XYZ file of N, CA and C in Angstrom:
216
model
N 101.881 28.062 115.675
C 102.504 29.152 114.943
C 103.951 29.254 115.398
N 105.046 28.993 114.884
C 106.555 28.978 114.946
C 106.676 30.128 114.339
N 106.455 30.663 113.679
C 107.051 32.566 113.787
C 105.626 33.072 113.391
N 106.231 34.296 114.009
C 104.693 35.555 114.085
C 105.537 37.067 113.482
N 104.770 37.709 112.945
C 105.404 39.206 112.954
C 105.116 39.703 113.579
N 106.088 40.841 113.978
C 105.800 41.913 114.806
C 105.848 43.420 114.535
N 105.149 43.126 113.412
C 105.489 44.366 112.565
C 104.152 45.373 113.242
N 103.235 45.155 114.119
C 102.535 46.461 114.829
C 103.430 46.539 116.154
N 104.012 45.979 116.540
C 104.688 46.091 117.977
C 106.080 47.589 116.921
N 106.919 46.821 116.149
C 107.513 47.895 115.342
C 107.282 49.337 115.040
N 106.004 49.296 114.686
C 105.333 50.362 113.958
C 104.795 51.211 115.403
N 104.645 50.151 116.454
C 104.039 51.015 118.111
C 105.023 52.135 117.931
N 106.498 51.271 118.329
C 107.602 52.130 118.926
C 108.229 52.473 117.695
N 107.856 53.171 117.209
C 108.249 54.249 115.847
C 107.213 54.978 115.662
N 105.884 55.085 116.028
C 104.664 56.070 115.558
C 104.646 55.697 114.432
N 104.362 54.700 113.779
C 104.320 53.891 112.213
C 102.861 54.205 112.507
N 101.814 54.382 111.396
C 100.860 53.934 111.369
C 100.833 52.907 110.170
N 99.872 52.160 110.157
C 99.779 50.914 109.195
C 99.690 52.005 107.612
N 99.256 53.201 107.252
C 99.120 53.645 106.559
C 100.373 54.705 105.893
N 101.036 54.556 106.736
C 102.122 55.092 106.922
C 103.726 54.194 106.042
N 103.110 53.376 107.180
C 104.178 51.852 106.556
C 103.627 51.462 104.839
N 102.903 51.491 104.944
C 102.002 51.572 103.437
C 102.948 52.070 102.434
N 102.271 53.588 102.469
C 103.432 54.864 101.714
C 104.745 54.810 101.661
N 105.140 53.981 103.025
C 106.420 54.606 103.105
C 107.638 53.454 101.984
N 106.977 52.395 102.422
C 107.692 51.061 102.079
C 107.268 50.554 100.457
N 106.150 51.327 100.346
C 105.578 51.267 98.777
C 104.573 49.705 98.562
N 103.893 49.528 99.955
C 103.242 48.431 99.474
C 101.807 48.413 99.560
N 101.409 47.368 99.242
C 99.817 47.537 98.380
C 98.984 47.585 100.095
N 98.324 48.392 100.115
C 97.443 48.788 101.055
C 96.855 47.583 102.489
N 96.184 46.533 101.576
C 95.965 45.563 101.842
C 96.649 44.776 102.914
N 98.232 44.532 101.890
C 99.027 43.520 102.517
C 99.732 44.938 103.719
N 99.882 45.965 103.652
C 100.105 46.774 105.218
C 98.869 46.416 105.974
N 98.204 46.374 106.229
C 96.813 46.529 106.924
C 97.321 45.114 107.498
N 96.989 43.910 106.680
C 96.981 42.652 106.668
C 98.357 41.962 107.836
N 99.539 42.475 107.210
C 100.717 42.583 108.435
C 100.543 43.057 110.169
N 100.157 44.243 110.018
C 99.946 45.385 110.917
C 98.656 44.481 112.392
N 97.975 43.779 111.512
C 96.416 43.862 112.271
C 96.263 42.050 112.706
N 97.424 41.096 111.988
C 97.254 39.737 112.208
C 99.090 38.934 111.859
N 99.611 38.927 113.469
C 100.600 38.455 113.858
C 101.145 37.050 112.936
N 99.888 36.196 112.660
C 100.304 35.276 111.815
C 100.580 35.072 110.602
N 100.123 36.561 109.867
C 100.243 36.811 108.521
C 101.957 36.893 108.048
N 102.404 36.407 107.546
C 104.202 36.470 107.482
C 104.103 37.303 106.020
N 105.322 37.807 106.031
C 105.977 38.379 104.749
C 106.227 38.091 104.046
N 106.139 38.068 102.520
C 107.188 37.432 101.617
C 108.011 38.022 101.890
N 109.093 37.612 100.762
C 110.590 37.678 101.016
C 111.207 39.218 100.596
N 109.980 39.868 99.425
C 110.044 40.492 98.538
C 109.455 41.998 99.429
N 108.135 41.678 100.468
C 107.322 42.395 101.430
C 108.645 42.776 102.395
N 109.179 41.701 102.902
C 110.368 41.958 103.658
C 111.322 42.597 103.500
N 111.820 42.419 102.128
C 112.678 43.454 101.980
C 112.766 44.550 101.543
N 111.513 45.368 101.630
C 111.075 46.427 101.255
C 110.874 47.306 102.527
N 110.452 46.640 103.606
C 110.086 47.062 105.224
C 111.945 47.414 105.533
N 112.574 46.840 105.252
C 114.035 46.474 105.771
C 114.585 47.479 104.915
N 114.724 47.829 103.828
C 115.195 48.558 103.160
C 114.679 50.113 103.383
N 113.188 50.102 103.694
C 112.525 51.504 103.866
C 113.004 51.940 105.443
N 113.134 51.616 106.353
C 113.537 51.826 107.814
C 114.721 51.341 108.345
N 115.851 50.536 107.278
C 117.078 49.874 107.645
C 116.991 49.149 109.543
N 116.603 47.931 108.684
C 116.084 47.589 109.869
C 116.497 45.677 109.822
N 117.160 45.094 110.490
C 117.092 43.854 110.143
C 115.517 42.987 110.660
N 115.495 41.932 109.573
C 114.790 40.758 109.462
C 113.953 40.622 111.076
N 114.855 40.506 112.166
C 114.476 39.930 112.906
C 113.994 40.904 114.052
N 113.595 42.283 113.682
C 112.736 42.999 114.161
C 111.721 43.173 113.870
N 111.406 42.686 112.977
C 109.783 42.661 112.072
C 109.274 40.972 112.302
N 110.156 39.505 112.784
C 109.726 38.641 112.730
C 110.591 37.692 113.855
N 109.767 36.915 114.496
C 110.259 35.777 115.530
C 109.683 34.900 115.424
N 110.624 33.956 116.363
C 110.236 32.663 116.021
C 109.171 32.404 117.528
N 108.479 31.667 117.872
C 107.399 31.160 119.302
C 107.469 29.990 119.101
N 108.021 29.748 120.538
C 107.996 28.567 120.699
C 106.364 27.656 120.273
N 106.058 26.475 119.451
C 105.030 26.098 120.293
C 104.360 25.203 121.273
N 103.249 25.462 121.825
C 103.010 24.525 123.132
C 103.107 22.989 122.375
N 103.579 22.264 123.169
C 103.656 20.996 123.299
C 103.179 20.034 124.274
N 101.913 19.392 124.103
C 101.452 18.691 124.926
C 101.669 16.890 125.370
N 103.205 17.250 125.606
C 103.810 15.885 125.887
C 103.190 15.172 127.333
């Protein structure tokens, strides 16, 4: 996995609840839950800029890159 979200680490340090982020950002229930509960789930572009626009927040607080292991 080369990027993960961190959109529950986000939502920790803000008192976001996943249901919250939901309402707030205007997205379908599901795909909050789905973000919130599994690091590997990524955003569209469209998911993204709705999180970014609802909390003015850049890109790269909701997503990073991890290194991955390499077994050279």
């Amino acid at each position: 996995m080369a990027v993960r979200n961190k959109i529950k680490e986000f939502c920790g340090s803000r008192a976001i609840t996943p249901y919250r982020l939901w309402k707030d950002a205007g997205l379908a229930p599901k795909t909050a839950y789905d973000l919130y509960n599994n690091p590997s789930q990524l955003p569209s572009s469209s998911v993204l800029s709705k999180i970014c626009d609802t909390y003015e927040v850049q890109p790269s607080e909701l997503l990073e890159w991890v290194k991955e292991n390499s077994n050279n």
